[in-house]
Short mmCIF file of C-alpha atoms and ligand atoms in Angstrom, two decimals:
data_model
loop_
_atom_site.label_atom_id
_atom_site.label_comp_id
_atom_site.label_asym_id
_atom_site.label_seq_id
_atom_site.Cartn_x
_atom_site.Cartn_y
_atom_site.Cartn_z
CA UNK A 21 -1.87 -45.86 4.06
CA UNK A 22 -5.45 -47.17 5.70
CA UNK A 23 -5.15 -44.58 8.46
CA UNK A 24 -6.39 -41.12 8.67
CA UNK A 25 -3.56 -39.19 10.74
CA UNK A 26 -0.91 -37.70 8.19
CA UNK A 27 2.30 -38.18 10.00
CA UNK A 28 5.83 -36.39 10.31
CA UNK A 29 7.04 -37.81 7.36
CA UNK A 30 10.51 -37.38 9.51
CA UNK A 31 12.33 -39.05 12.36
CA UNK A 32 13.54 -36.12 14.77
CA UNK A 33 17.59 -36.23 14.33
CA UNK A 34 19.10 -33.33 16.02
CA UNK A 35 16.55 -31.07 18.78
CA UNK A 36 17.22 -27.92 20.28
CA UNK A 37 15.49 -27.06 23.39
CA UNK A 38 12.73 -24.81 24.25
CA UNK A 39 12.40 -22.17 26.90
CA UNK A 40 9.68 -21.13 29.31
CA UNK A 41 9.95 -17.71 30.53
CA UNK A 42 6.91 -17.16 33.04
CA UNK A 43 4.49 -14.94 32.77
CA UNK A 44 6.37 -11.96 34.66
CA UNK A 45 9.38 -12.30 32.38
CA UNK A 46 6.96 -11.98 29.67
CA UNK A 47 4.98 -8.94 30.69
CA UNK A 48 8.55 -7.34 31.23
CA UNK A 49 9.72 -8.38 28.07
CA UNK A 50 6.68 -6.77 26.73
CA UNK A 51 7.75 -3.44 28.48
CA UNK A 52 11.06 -3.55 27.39
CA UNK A 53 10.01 -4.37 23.75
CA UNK A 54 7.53 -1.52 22.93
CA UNK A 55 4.97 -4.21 22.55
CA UNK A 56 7.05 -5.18 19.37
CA UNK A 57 7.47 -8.66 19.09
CA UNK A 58 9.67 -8.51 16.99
CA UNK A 59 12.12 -6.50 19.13
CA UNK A 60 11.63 -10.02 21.73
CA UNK A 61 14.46 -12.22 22.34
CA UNK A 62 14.11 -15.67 21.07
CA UNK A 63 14.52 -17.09 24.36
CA UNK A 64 11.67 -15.23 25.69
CA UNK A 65 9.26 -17.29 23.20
CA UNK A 66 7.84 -20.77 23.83
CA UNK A 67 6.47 -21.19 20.33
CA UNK A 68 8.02 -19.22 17.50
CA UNK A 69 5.41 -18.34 14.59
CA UNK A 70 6.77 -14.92 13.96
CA UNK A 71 7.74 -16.16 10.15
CA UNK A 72 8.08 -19.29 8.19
CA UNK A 73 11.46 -17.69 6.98
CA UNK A 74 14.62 -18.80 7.23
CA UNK A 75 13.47 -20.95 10.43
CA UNK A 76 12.55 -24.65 9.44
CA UNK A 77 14.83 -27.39 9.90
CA UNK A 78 17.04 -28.52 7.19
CA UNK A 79 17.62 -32.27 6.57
CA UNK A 80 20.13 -34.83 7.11
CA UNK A 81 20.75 -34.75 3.00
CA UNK A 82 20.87 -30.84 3.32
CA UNK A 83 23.54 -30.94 6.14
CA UNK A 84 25.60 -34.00 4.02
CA UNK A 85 25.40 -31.38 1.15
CA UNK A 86 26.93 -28.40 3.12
CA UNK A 87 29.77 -30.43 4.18
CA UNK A 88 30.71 -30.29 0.37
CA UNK A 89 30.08 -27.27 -0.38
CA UNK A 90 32.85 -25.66 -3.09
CA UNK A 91 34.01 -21.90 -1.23
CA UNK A 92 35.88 -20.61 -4.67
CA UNK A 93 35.38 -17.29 -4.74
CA UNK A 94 34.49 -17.69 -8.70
CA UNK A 95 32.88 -20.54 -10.85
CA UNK A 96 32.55 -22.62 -7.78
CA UNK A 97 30.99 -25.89 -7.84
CA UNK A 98 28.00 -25.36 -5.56
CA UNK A 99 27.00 -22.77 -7.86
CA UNK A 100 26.85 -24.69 -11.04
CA UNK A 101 24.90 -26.87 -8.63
CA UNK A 102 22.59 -24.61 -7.56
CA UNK A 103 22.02 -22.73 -11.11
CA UNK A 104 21.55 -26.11 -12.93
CA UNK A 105 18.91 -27.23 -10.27
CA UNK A 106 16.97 -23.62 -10.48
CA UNK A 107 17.15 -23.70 -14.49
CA UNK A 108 15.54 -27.26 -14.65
CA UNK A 109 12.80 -25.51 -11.97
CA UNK A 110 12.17 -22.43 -13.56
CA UNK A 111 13.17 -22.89 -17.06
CA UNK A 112 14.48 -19.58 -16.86
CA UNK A 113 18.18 -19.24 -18.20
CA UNK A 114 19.67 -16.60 -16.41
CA UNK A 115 20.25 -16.94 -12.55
CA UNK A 116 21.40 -15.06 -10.40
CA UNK A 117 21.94 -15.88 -6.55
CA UNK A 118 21.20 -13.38 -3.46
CA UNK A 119 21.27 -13.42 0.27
CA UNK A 120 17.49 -13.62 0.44
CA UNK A 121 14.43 -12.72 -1.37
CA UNK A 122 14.66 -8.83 -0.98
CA UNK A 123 17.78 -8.43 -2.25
CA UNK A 124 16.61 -10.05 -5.75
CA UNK A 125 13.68 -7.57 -5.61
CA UNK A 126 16.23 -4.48 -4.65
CA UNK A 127 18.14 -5.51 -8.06
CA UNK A 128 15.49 -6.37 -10.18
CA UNK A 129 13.22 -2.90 -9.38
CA UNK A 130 16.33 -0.73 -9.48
CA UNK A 131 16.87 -2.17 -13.29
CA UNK A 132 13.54 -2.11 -14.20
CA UNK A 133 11.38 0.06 -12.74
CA UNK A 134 11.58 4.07 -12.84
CA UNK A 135 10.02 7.27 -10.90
CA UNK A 136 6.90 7.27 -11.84
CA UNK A 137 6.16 3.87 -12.37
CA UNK A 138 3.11 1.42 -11.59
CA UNK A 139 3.68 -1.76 -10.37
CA UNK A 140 0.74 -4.60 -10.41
CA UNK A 141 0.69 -7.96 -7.70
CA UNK A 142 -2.19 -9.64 -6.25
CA UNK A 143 -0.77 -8.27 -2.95
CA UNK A 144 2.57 -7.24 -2.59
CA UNK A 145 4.55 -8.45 0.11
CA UNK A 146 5.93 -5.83 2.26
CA UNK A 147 9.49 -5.73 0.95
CA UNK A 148 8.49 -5.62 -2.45
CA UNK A 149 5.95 -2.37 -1.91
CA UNK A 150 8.73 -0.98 -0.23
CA UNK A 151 11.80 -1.73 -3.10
CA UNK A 152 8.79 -0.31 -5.54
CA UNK A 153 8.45 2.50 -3.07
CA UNK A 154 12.22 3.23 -3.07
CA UNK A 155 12.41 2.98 -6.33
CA UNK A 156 9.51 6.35 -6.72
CA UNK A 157 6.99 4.02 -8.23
CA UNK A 158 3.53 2.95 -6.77
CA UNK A 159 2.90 -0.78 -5.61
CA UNK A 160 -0.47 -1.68 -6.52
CA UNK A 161 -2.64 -4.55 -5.36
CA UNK A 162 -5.42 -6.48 -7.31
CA UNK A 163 -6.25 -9.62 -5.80
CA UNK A 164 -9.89 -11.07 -6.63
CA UNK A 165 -12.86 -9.23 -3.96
CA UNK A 166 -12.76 -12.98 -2.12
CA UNK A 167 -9.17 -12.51 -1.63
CA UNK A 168 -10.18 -9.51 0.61
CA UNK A 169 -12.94 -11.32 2.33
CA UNK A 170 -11.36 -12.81 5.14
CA UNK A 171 -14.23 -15.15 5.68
CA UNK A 172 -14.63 -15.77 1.65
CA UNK A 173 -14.40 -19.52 0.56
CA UNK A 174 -12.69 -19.69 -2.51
CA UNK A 175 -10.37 -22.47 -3.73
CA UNK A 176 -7.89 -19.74 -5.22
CA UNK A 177 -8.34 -16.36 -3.35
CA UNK A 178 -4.85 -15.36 -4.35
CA UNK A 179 -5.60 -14.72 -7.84
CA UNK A 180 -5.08 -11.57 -9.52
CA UNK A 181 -8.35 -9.29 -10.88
CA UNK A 182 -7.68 -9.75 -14.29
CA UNK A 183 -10.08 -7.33 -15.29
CA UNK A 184 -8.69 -5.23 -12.57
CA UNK A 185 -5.44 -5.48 -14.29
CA UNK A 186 -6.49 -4.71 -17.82
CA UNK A 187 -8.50 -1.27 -16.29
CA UNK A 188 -5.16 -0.42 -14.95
CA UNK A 189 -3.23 -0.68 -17.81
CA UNK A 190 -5.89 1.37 -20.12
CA UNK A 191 -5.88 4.18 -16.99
CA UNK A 192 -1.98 4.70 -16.28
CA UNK A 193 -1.20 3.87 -19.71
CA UNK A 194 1.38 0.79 -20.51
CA UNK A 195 4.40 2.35 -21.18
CA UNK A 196 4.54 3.19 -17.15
CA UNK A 197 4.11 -0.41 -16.00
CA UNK A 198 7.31 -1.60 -16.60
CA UNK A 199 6.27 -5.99 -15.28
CA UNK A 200 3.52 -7.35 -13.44
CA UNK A 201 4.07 -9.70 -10.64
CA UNK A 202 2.42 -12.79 -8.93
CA UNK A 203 3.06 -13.83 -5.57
CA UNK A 204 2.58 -17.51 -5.06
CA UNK A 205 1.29 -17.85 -2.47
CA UNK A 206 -0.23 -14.73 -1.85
CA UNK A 207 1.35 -13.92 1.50
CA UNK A 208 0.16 -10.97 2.52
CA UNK A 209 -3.63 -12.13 1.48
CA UNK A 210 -3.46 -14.82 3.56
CA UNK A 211 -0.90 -17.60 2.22
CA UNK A 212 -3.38 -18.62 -0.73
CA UNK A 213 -2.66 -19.93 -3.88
CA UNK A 214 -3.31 -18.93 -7.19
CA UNK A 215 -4.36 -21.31 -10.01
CA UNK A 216 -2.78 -22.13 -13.18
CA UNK A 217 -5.84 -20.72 -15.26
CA UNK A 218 -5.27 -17.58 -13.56
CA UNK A 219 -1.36 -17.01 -14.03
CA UNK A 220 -2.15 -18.15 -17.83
CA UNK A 221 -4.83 -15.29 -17.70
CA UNK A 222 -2.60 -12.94 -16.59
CA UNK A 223 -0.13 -14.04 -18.91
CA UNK A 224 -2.37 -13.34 -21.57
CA UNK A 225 -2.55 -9.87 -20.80
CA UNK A 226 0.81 -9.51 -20.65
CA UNK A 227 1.57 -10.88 -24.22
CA UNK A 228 -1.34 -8.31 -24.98
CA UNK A 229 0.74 -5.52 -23.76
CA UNK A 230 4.12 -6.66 -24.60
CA UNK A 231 4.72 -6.84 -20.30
CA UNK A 232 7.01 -9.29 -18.69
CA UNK A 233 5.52 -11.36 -15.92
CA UNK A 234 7.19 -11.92 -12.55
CA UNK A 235 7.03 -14.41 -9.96
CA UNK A 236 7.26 -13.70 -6.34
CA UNK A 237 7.75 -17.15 -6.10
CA UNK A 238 8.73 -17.65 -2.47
CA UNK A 239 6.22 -20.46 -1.85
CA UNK A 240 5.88 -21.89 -5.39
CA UNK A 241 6.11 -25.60 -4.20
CA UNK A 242 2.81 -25.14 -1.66
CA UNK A 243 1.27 -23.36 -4.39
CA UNK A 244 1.88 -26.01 -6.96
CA UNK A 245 0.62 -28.40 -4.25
CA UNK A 246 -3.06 -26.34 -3.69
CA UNK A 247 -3.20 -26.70 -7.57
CA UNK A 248 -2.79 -30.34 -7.22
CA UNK A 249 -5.12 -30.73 -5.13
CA UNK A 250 -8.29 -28.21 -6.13
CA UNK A 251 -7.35 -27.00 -9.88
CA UNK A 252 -9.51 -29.61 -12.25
CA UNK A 253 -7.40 -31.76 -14.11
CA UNK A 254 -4.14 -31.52 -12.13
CA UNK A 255 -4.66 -34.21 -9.32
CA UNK A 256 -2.38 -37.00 -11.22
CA UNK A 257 0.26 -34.34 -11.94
CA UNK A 258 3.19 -34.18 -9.64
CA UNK A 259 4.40 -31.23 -7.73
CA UNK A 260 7.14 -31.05 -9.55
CA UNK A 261 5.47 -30.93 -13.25
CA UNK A 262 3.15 -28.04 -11.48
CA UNK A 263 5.79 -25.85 -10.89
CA UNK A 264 7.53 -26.37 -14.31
CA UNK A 265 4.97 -25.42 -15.55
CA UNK A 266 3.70 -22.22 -13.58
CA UNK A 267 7.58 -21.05 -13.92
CA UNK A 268 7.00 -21.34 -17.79
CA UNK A 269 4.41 -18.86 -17.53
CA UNK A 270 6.97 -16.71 -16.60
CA UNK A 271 9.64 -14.02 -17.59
CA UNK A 272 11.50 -14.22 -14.28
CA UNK A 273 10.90 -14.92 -11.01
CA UNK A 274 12.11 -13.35 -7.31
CA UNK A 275 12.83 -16.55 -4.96
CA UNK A 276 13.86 -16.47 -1.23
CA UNK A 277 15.11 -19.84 -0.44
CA UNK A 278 13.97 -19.13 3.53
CA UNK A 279 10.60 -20.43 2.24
CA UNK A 280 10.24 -23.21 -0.05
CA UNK A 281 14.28 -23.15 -0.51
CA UNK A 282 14.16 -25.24 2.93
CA UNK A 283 17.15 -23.17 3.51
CA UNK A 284 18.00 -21.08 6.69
CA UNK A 285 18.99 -18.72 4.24
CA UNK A 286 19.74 -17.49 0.20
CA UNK A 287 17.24 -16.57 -2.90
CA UNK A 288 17.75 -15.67 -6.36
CA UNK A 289 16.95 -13.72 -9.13
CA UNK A 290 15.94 -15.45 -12.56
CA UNK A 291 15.42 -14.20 -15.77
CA UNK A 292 14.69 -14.80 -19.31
CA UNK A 293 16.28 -11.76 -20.61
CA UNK A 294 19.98 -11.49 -20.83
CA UNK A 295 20.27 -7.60 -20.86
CA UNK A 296 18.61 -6.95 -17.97
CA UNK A 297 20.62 -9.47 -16.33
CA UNK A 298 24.02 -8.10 -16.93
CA UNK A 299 22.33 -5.06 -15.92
CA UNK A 300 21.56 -7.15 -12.42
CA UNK A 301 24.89 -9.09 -12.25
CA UNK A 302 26.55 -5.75 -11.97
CA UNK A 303 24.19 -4.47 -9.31
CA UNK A 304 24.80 -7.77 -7.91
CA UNK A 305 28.56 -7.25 -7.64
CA UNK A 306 28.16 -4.02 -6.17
CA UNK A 307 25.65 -5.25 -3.45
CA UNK A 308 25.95 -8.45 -3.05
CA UNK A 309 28.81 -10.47 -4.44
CA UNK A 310 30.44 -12.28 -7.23
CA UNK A 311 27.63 -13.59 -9.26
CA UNK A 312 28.79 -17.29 -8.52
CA UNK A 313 28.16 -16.89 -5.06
CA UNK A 314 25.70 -13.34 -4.80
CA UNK A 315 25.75 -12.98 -0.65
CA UNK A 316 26.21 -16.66 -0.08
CA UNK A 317 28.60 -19.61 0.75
CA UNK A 318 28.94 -22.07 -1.37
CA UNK A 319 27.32 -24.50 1.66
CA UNK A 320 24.62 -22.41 0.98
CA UNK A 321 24.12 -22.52 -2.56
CA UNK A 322 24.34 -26.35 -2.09
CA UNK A 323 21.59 -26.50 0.82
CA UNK A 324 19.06 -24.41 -1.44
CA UNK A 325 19.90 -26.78 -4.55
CA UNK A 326 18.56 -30.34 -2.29
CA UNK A 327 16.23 -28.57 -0.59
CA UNK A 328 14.45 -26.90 -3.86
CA UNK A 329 14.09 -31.03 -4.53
CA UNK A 330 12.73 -31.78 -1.12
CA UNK A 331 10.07 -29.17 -0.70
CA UNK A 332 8.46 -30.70 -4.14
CA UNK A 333 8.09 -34.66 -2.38
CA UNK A 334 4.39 -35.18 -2.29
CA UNK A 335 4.93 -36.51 1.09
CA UNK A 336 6.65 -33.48 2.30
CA UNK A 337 3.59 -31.40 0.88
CA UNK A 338 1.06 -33.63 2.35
CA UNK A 339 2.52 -33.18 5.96
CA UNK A 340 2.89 -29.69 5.40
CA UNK A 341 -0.20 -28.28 4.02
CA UNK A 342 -1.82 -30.82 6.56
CA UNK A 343 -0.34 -29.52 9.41
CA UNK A 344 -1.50 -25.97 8.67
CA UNK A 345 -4.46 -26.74 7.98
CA UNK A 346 -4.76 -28.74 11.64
CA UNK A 347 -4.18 -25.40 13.28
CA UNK A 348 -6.81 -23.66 11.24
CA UNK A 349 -9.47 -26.19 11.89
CA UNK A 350 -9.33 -26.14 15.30
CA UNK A 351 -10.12 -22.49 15.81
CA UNK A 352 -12.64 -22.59 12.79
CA UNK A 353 -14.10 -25.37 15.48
CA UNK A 354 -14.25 -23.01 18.21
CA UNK A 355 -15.51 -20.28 16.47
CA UNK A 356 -12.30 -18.17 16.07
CA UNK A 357 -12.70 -16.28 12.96
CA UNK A 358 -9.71 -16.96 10.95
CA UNK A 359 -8.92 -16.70 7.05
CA UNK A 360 -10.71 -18.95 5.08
CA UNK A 361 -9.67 -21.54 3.50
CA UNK A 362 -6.27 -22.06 5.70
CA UNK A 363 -3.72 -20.98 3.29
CA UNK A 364 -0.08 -23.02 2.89
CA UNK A 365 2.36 -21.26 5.85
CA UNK A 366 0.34 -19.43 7.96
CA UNK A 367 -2.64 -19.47 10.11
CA UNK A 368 -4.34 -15.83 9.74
CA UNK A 369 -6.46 -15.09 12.83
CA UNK A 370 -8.91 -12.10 11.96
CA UNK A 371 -8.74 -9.52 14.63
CA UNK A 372 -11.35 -7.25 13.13
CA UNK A 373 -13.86 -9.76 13.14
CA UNK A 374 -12.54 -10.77 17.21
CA UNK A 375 -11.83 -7.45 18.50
CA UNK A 376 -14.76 -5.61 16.62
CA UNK A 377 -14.34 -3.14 20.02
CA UNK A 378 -11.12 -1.97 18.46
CA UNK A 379 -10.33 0.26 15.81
CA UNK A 380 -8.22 0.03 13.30
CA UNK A 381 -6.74 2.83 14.59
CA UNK A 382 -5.70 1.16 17.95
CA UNK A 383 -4.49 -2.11 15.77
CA UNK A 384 -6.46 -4.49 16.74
CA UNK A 385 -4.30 -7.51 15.31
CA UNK A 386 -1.19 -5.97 16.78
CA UNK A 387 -3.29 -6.25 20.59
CA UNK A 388 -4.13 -9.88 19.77
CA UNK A 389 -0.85 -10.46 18.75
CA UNK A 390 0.63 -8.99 22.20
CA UNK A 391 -2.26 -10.95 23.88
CA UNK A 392 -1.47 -14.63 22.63
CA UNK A 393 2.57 -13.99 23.79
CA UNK A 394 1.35 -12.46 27.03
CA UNK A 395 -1.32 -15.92 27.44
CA UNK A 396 1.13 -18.25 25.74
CA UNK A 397 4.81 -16.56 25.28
CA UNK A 398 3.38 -17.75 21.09
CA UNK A 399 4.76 -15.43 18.79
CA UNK A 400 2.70 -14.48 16.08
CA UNK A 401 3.06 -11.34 13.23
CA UNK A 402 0.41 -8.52 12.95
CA UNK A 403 -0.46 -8.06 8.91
CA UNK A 404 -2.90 -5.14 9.32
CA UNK A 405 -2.81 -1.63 9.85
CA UNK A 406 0.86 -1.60 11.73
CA UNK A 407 2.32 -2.97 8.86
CA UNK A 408 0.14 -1.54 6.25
CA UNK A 409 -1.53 1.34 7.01
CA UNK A 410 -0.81 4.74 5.51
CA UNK A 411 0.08 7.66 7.68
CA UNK A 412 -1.84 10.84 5.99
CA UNK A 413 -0.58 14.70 5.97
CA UNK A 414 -2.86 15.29 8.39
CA UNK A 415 -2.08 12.83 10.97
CA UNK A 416 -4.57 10.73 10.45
CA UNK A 417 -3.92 7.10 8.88
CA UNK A 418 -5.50 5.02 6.37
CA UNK A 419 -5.91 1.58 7.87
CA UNK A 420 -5.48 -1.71 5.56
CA UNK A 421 -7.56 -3.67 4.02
CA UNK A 422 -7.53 -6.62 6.38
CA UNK A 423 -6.35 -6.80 10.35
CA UNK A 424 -4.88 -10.04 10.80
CA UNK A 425 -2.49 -11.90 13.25
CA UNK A 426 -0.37 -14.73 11.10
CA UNK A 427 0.44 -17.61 12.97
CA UNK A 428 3.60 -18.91 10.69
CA UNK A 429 4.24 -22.36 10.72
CA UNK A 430 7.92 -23.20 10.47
CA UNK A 431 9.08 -26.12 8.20
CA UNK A 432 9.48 -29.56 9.49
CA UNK A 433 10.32 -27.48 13.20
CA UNK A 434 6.96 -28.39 15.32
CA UNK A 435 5.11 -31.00 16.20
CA UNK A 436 1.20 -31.92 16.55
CA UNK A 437 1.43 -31.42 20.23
CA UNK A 438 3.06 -27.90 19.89
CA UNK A 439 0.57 -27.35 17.73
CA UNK A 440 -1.81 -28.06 20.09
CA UNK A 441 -0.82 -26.03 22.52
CA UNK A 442 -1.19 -23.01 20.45
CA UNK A 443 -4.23 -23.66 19.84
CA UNK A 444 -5.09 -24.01 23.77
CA UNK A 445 -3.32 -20.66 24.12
CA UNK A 446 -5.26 -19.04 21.10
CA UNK A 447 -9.15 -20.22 22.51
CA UNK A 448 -7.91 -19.00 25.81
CA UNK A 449 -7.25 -15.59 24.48
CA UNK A 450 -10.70 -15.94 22.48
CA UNK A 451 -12.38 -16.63 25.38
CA UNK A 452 -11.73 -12.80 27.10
CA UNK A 453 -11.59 -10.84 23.79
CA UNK A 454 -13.98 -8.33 25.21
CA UNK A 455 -11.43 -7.41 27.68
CA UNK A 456 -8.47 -6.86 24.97
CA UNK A 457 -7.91 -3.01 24.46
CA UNK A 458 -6.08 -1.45 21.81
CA UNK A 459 -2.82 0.47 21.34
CA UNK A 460 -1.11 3.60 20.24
CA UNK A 461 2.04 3.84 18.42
CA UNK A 462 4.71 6.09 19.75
CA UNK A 463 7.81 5.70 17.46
CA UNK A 464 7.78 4.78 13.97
CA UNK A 465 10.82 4.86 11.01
CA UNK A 466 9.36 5.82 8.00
CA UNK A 467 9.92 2.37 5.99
CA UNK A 468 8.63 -1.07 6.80
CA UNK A 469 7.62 0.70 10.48
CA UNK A 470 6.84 -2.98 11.83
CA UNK A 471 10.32 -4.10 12.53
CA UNK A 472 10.76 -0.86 15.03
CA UNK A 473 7.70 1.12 15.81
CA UNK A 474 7.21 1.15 19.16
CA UNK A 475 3.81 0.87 20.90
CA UNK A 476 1.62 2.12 24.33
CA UNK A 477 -1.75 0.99 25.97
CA UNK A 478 -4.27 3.44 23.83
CA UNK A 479 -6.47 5.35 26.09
N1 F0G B 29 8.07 -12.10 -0.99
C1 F0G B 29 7.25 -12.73 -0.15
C2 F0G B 29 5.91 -13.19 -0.61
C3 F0G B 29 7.67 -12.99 1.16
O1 F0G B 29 6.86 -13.64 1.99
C4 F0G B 29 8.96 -12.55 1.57
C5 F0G B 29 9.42 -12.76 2.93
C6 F0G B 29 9.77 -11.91 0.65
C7 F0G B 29 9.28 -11.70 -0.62
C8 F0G B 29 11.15 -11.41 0.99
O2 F0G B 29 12.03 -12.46 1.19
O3 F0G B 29 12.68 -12.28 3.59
O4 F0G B 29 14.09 -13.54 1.97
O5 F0G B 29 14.00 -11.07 1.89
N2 F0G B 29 8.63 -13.08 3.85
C9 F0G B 29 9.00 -13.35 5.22
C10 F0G B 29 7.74 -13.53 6.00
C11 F0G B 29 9.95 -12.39 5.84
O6 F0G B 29 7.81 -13.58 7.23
O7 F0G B 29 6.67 -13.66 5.41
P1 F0G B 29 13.26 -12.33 2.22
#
């Protein structure tokens, strides 16, 4: 097309209003919430960006699908469906459905990894440090330095240190690094993508060491599409072919279909090896369900299998990796330090470089978080030192690496003008960031603390 704007490539079919709770209903939700937003009601948002999970709109095609879906309890339909469409995908034989992306890491670490155990990601997501974790293993992370510069350009900051990787094999020894895993993209380093040279790198290694390579592949379709459009040499393949071929790089792969399944719920494990998957399947039974359906409905299954086609159109991509990036540029613009380059899903404002008056021990992302629902009733995630930071014996904490708000942008759910307006609301909030202060927390559980902690004013 001659014209520069990158359009919907959607009619709107079905809407679902919005509310607007004032500002008073907001500072009491606040109250009532701990200064959690994730303990908000939905209603009390204007624009949800809390997660790109499970929250994007599915598609006329998707909803025609449901309506056929095949309920037997064994050998349904939908599932031969759904497993042909993931094998063709992944190349990987063996697959093996679950209710979402955690519950395929749950059964794949409690098979494979043991007490003891070291397991390598360019960052781990926070359910899969804490499966490790639960498992008595260590979670370790070894994205490149860029991909812990927040203001770093780099076309792929989400690749993995592979010299970082081979140190930590020769220091814990292989035999207690039972697989390495990718995330693509890496979300918890800012949505960015990792390149083909790099996962064939890293596969390198592992044939080295005799280690099976993982995919956290949760976003492997807006990955594929950053390696169309910055890896030399790719530009004339399609989406499609990229992913093929980063899935034949690997052994297996963790998938929740709330991401680039363009479901509203559903994942999978898949696998290579066949031992380890009976191994699973029983798990699977035990946790989740039959292995035909593994947590789902057979609607389900069939939603995940069109939508695993959709999120690969190149004009679905386009739009979507567009639309992100839209966000990004317009508080680059205004001087709003965010991460750089925009990565697929997420906008990542940097609230250590914005609120350099707070410490990371008052989370500073978690106040600029509060701050842009309080301006805006937008709802955002803190990624920093809430959700990563390390409580020590002596009641001190290490903080993370990075203090970041993500702005999440939900699939096919927004449009430019809502997009607009969070910017509007985000410069606003810019504009007074002297006068943001800091808080304390004042309950925390001791896993994944972020869903319940808690919070008060600091000071
Ligand atoms: N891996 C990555 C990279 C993820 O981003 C997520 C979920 C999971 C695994 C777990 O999948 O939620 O289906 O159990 N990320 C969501 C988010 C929750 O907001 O980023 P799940």
């Amino acid at each position: 097309m001659p014209y520069r704007t990158i359009i919907e490539p959607f009619k709107i079919h079905s809407v679902q209003a919005i509310d607007f709770p004032s500002p008073e209903q907001r500072e009491q939700a606040l109250r009532r919430a701990g200064y959690n937003l994730f303990g908000l009601q939905a209603d009390e948002v204007i624009i949800d960006l809390l997660t790109d999970s499970g929250t994007g709109a599915m598609s006329d095609a998707q909803w025609a699908a449901m309506l056929v879906g095949d309920e037997s309890y064994a050998g349904s339909r939908s599932f031969r469906r759904f497993q042909e469409r993931v094998q063709r995908l992944t190349g990987l034989p063996e697959v093996i459905p679950t209710h979402q992306g955690r519950a395929a890491e749950w059964i794949l670490f409690a098979v494979m990894v043991k007490e003891g155990q070291v397991v390598p990601n360019n960052t781990h997501f926070d359910t899969t440090r804490a499966n490790i974790e639960y498992q008595g293993a260590q979670a370790v992370d070894l994205v490149i330095p860029e991909g812990r510069d927040p203001a770093a350009e780099h076309p792929f900051k989400g690749n993995v240190d592979v010299a970082a990787l081979e140190r930590l094999i020769s220091e814990v020894g292989v035999e207690r690094i039972p697989l390495v895993m990718v995330t693509v993209t890496n979300n918890s380093g800012g949505g960015q993508p990792v390149s083909l040279e790099n996962l064939r790198a890293v596969r390198a290694v592992c044939d080295r060491h005799g280690l099976p390579l993982f995919l956290d592949a949760c976003r492997f379709a807006e990955n594929a599409w950053f390696i169309k459009a910055r890896e030399p040499g790719y530009g004339d393949h399609t989406p499609e072919q990229i992913a093929v071929e980063m899935f034949s790089l690997a052994d297996g792969a963790t998938f929740s279909a709330k991401k680039d399944g363009l479901a509203n719920i559903g994942g999978f494990l898949a696998l290579k090896d066949a031992a380890v998957a009976a191994q699973a399947r029983n798990l699977l039974i035990l946790h989740e369900g039959f292995p035909t359906y593994g947590g789902l409905a057979g609607r389900d299954l069939e939603a995940i299998a069109v939508g695993l086609e959709e999120v690969l159109h190149e004009d679905y991509l386009r739009y979507r990796i567009r639309s992100t990036e839209y966000l990004a540029e317009k508080c680059h613009r205004a001087g709003v330090p965010t991460v750089r380059p925009p990565g697929g899903h997420a906008v990542y404002l940097d609230a250590r470089a914005l609120l350099p008056h707070i410490p990371p021990s008052q989370y500073p992302a978690q106040a600029l978080a509060v701050e842009l629902y309080r301006d805006g009733g937008v709802r955002g995630v803190e990624i920093g030192s809430v959700m990563f930071g390390r409580p020590q014996p002596d009641g001190t904490e290490e903080s993370a690496a990075m203090e970041l708000v993500r702005l999440a942008v939900p699939r096919r759910t927004y449009t430019q003008s809502h997009i607009d307006y969070v910017a509007e609301v985000i410069l606003a909030v810019a504009e007074r960031a002297g006068e943001i202060r800091g808080y304390r927390i004042v309950e925390q559980a001791p896993w994944l603390r972020h869903f319940t902690a808690r919070f008060a004013p600091a000071g």
